[in-house]
PDB file of C-alpha atoms in Angstrom:
ATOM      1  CA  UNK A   1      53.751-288.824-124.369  1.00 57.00           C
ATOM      2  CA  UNK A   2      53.014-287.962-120.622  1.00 70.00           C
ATOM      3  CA  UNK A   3      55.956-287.141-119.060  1.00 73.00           C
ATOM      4  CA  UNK A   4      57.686-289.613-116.566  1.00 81.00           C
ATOM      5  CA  UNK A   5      57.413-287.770-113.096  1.00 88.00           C
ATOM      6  CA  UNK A   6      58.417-289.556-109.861  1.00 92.00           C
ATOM      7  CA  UNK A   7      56.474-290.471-107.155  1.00 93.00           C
ATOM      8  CA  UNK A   8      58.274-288.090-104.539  1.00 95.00           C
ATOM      9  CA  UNK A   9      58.416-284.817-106.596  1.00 93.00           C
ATOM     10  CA  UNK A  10      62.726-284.680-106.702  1.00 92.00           C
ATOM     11  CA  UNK A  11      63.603-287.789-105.101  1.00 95.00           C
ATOM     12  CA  UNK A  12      64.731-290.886-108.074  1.00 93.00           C
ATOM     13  CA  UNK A  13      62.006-293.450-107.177  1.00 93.00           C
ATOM     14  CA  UNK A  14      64.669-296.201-108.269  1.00 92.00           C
ATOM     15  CA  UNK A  15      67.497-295.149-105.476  1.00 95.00           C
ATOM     16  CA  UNK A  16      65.947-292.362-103.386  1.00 95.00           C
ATOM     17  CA  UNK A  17      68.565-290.171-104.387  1.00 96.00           C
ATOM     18  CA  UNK A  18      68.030-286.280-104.873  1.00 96.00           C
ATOM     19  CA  UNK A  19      67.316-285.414-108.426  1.00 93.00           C
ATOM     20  CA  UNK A  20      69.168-283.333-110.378  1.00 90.00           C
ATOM     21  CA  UNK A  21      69.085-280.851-113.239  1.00 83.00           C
ATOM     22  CA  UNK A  22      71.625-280.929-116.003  1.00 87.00           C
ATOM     23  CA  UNK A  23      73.369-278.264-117.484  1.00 87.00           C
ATOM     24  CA  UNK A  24      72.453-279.244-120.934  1.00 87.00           C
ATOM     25  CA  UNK A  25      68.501-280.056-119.449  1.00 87.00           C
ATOM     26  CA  UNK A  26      67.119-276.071-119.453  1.00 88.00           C
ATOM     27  CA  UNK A  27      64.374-274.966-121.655  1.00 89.00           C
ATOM     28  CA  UNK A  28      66.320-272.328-123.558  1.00 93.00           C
ATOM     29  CA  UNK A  29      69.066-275.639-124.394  1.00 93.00           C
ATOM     30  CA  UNK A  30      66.140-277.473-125.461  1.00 92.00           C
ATOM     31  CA  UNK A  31      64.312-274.517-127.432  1.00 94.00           C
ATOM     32  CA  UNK A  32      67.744-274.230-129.220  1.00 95.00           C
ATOM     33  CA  UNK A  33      68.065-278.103-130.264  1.00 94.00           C
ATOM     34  CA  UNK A  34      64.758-277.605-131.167  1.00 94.00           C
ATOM     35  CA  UNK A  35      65.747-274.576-133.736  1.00 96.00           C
ATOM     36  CA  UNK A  36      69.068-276.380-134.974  1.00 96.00           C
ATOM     37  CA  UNK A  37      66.475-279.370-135.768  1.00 94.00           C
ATOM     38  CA  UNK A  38      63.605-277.385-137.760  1.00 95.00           C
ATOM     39  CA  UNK A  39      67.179-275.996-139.432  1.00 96.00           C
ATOM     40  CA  UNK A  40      68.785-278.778-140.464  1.00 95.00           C
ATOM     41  CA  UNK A  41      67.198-281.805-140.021  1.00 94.00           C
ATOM     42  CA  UNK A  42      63.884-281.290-141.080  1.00 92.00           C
ATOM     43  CA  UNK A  43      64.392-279.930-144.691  1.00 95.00           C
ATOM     44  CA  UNK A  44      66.111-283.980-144.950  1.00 94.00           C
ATOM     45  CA  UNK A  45      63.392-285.994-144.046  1.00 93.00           C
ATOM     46  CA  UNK A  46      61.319-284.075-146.474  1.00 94.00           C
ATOM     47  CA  UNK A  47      63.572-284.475-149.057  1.00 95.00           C
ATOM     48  CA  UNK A  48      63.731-288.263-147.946  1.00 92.00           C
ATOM     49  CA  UNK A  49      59.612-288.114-147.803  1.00 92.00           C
ATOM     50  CA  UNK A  50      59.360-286.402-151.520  1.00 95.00           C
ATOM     51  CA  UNK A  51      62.052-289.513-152.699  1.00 91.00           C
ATOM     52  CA  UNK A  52      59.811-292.139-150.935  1.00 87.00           C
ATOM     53  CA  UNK A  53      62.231-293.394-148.899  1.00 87.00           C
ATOM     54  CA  UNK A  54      61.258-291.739-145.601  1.00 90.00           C
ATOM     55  CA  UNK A  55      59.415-294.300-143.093  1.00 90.00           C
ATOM     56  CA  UNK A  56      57.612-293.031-139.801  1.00 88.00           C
ATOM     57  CA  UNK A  57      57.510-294.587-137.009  1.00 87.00           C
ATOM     58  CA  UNK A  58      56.449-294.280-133.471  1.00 85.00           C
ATOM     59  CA  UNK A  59      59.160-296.139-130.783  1.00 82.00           C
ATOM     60  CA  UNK A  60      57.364-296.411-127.474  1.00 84.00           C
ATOM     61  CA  UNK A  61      58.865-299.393-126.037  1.00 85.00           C
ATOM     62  CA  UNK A  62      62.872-298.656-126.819  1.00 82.00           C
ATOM     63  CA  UNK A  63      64.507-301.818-128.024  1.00 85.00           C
ATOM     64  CA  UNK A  64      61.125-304.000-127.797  1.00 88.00           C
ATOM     65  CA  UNK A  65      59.924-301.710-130.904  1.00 90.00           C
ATOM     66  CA  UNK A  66      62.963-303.042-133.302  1.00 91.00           C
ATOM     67  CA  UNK A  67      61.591-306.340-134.652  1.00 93.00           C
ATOM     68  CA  UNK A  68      58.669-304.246-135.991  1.00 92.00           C
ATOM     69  CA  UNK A  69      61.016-301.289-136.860  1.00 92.00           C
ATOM     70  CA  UNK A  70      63.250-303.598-138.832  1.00 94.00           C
ATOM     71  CA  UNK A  71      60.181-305.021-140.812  1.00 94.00           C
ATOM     72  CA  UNK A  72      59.002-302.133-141.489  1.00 92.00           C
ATOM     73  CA  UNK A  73      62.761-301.397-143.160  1.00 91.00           C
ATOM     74  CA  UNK A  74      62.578-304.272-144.922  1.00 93.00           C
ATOM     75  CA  UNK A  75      59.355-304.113-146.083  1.00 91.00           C
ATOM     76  CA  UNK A  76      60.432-300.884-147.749  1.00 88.00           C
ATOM     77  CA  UNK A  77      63.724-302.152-149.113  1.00 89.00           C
ATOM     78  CA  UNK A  78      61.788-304.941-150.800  1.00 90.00           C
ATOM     79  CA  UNK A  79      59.700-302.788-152.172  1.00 87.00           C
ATOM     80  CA  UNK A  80      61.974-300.154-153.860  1.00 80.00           C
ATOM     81  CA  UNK A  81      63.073-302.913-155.443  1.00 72.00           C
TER      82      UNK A  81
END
């Protein structure tokens, strides 16, 4: 996904306002979510993949994307049985 730059490089486009970096918004905070993900989260959705259970999806258009999402749940449920 492209990243969402503004116009005015560090002005909000929406208020005008200065923009701001987080605390929590750093590369080496991000590298280290990254780590604790690949850690713990990632040996689950395997596990969930090698079950069958595991769907993938791709949300692009936040809550517009949950009819589909939740069809594609219970498409699944349905078919497990």
């Amino acid at each position: 996904m492209d990243p969402l730059l503004p116009k005015k490089e560090g002005i909000c486009d929406a208020c005008g306002h200065e923009l701001i970096i987080r605390e929590d918004d750093t590369e080496k905070v991000i590298r280290s979510r990254m780590e604790e993900y690949e850690a713990k989260t990632r040996p689950l959705l395997l596990e969930f993949e090698k079950m069958g259970v595991l769907i993938n999806c791709e949300a692009k258009k936040g809550v517009k994307d949950y009819p589909e999402i939740k069809k594609m749940v219970e498409t699944k449920i349905a078919a497990s049985g």
